[in-house]
XYZ file of C-alpha atoms in Angstrom:
180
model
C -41.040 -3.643 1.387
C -40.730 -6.658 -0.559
C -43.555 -9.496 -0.015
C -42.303 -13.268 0.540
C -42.150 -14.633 -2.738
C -41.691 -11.271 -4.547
C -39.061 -11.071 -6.918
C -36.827 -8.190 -5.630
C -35.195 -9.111 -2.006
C -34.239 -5.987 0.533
C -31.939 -8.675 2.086
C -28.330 -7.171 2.257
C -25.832 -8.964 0.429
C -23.133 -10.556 1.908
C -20.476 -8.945 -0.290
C -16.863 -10.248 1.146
C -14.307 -6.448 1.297
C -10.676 -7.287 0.040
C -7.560 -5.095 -0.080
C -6.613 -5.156 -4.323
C -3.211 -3.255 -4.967
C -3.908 -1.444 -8.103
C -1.062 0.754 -10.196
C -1.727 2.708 -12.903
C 0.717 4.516 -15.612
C -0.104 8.414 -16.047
C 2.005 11.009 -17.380
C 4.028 12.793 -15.566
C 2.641 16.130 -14.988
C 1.341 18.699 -12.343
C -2.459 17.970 -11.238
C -2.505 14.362 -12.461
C -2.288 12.602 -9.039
C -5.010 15.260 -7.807
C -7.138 13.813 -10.682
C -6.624 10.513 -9.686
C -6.910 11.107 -5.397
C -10.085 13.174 -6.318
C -11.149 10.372 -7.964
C -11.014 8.412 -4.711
C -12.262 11.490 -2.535
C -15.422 12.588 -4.624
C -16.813 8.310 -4.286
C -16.088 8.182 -0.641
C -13.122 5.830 -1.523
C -10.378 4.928 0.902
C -7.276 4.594 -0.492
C -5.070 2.300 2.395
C -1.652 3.069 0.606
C -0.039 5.676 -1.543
C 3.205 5.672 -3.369
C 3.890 7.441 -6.841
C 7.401 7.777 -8.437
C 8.561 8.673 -12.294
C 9.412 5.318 -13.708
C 10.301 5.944 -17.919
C 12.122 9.267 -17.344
C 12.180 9.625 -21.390
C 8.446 8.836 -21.885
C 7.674 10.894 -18.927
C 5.493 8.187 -17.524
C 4.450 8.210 -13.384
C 3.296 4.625 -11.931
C 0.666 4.806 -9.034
C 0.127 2.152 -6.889
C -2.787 2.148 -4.790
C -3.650 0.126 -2.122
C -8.328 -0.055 -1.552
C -10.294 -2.154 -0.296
C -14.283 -3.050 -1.124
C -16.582 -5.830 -2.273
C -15.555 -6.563 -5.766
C -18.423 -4.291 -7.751
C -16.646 -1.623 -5.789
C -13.128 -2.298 -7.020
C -14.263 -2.872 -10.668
C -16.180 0.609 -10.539
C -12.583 2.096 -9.354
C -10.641 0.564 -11.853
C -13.161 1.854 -14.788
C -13.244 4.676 -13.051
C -9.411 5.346 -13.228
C -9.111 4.366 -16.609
C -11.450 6.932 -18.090
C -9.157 9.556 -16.702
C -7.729 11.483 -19.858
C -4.036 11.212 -17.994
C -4.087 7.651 -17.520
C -2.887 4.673 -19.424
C -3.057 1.396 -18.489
C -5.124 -0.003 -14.654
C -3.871 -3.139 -13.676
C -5.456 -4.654 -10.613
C -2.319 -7.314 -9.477
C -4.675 -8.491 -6.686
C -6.372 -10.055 -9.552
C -3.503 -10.688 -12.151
C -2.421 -12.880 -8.766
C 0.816 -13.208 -6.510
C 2.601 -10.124 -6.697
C 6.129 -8.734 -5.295
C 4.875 -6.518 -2.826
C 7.276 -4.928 -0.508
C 7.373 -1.064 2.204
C 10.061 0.544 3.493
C 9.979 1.442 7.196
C 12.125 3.813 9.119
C 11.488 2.701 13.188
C 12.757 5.240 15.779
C 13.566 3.475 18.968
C 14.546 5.647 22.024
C 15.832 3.010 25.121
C 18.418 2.202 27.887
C 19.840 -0.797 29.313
C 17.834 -4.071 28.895
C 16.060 -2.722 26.416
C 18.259 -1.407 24.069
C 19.561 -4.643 23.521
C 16.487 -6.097 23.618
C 15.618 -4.064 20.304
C 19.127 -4.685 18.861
C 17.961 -8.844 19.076
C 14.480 -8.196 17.618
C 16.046 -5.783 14.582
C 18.748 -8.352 14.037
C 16.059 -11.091 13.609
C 13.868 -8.945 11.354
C 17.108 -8.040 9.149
C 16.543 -4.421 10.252
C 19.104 -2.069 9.501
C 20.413 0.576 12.090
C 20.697 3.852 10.049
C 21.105 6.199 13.047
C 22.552 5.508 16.442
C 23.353 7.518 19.683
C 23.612 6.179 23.301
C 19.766 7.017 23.625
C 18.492 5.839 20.173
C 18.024 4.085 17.100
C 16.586 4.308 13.669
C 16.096 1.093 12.414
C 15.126 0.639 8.395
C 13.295 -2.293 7.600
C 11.506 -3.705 4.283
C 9.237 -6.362 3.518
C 5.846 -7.641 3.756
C 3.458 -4.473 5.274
C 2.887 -7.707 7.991
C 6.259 -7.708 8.991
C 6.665 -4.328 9.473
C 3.531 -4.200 11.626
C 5.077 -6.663 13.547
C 8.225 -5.262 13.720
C 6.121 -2.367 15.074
C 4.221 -4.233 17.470
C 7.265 -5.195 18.847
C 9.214 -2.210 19.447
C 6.416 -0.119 21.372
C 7.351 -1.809 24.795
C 10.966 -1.145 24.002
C 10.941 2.332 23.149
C 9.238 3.049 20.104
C 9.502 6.783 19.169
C 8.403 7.454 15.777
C 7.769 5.529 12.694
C 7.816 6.583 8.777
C 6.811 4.350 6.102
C 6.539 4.253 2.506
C 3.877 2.744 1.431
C 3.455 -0.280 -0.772
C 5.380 -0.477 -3.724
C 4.282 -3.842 -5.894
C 4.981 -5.274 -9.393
C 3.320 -8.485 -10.998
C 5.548 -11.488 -11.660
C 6.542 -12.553 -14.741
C 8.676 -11.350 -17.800
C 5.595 -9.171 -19.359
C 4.897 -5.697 -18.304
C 2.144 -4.502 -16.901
């Protein structure tokens, strides 16, 4: 137990948790996004939001993007972490870099009659929601944006009828005309 005066303090730091949006360039291969989830798993890391797609078909390059969130030591140890993994890259941390594009693709299933039906017609109109799927007894509603507005859009729907909902995941790129 440290003594008043000592030089090593048990007090807790007050270490502020943010949400970073980290993506990171592998190649494309089987077991590669194991590597990288395990990486996550084996820590005791929670990863927030997943999304992973081939983007240099020809260099047969993968970008992760990968929503966490800790005190900063934390997300520095991930993003060391990451980029000592033989399949990997380049880490960029654009939580950091500052101001990215981010943006999640929502499908909203809406089941409702009457009142509210057009109630949820209004509220997708205002969100710019598209209707991809209609019957007299439902709706499927795609919407993209901010992960905020889609939780809201969300919020807003469960009186009316909300069914189902299926998103993406974030999807983000830093601003600017270099790459990451």
């Amino acid at each position: 137990m440290a003594q008043p005066g000592s030089a090593y303090s048990l007090e807790k730091r007050d270490e502020k948790i943010s949400s970073h949006t980290l993506t990171v360039l592998v190649d494309n291969e089987p077991g590669v996004l194991a590597r990288v989830i395990g990486l996550f798993s084996g820590r005791g890391y929670n990863i927030d939001s997943l999304t992973v797609s081939e983007t240099e078909h020809e260099a047969h390059l993968s970008r992760i993007t990968i929503v966490t969130s800790g005190p900063p030591m934390v997300i520095e140890q991930i993003q060391h972490q990451l980029e000592r993994l033989v399949p990997v890259h380049s880490v960029t941390d654009l939580t950091v870099k500052g101001n990215p594009i981010e943006r999640e693709l929502a499908m909203v299933k809406v089941a409702g009659l009457g009142e509210k039906r057009v109630e949820a017609l209004r509220l997708a109109e205002a969100f710019r929601a598209s209707v991809i799927d209609a019957s007299t007894e439902h709706f499927v509603f795609e919407i993209t944006g901010k992960q905020s507005k889609i939780d809201q859009f969300i919020v807003l729907m469960q009186p009316l009828g909300l069914v189902e909902v299926s998103r993406t995941g974030l999807a983000a790129i830093s601003r600017g005309p270099e790459r990451m």
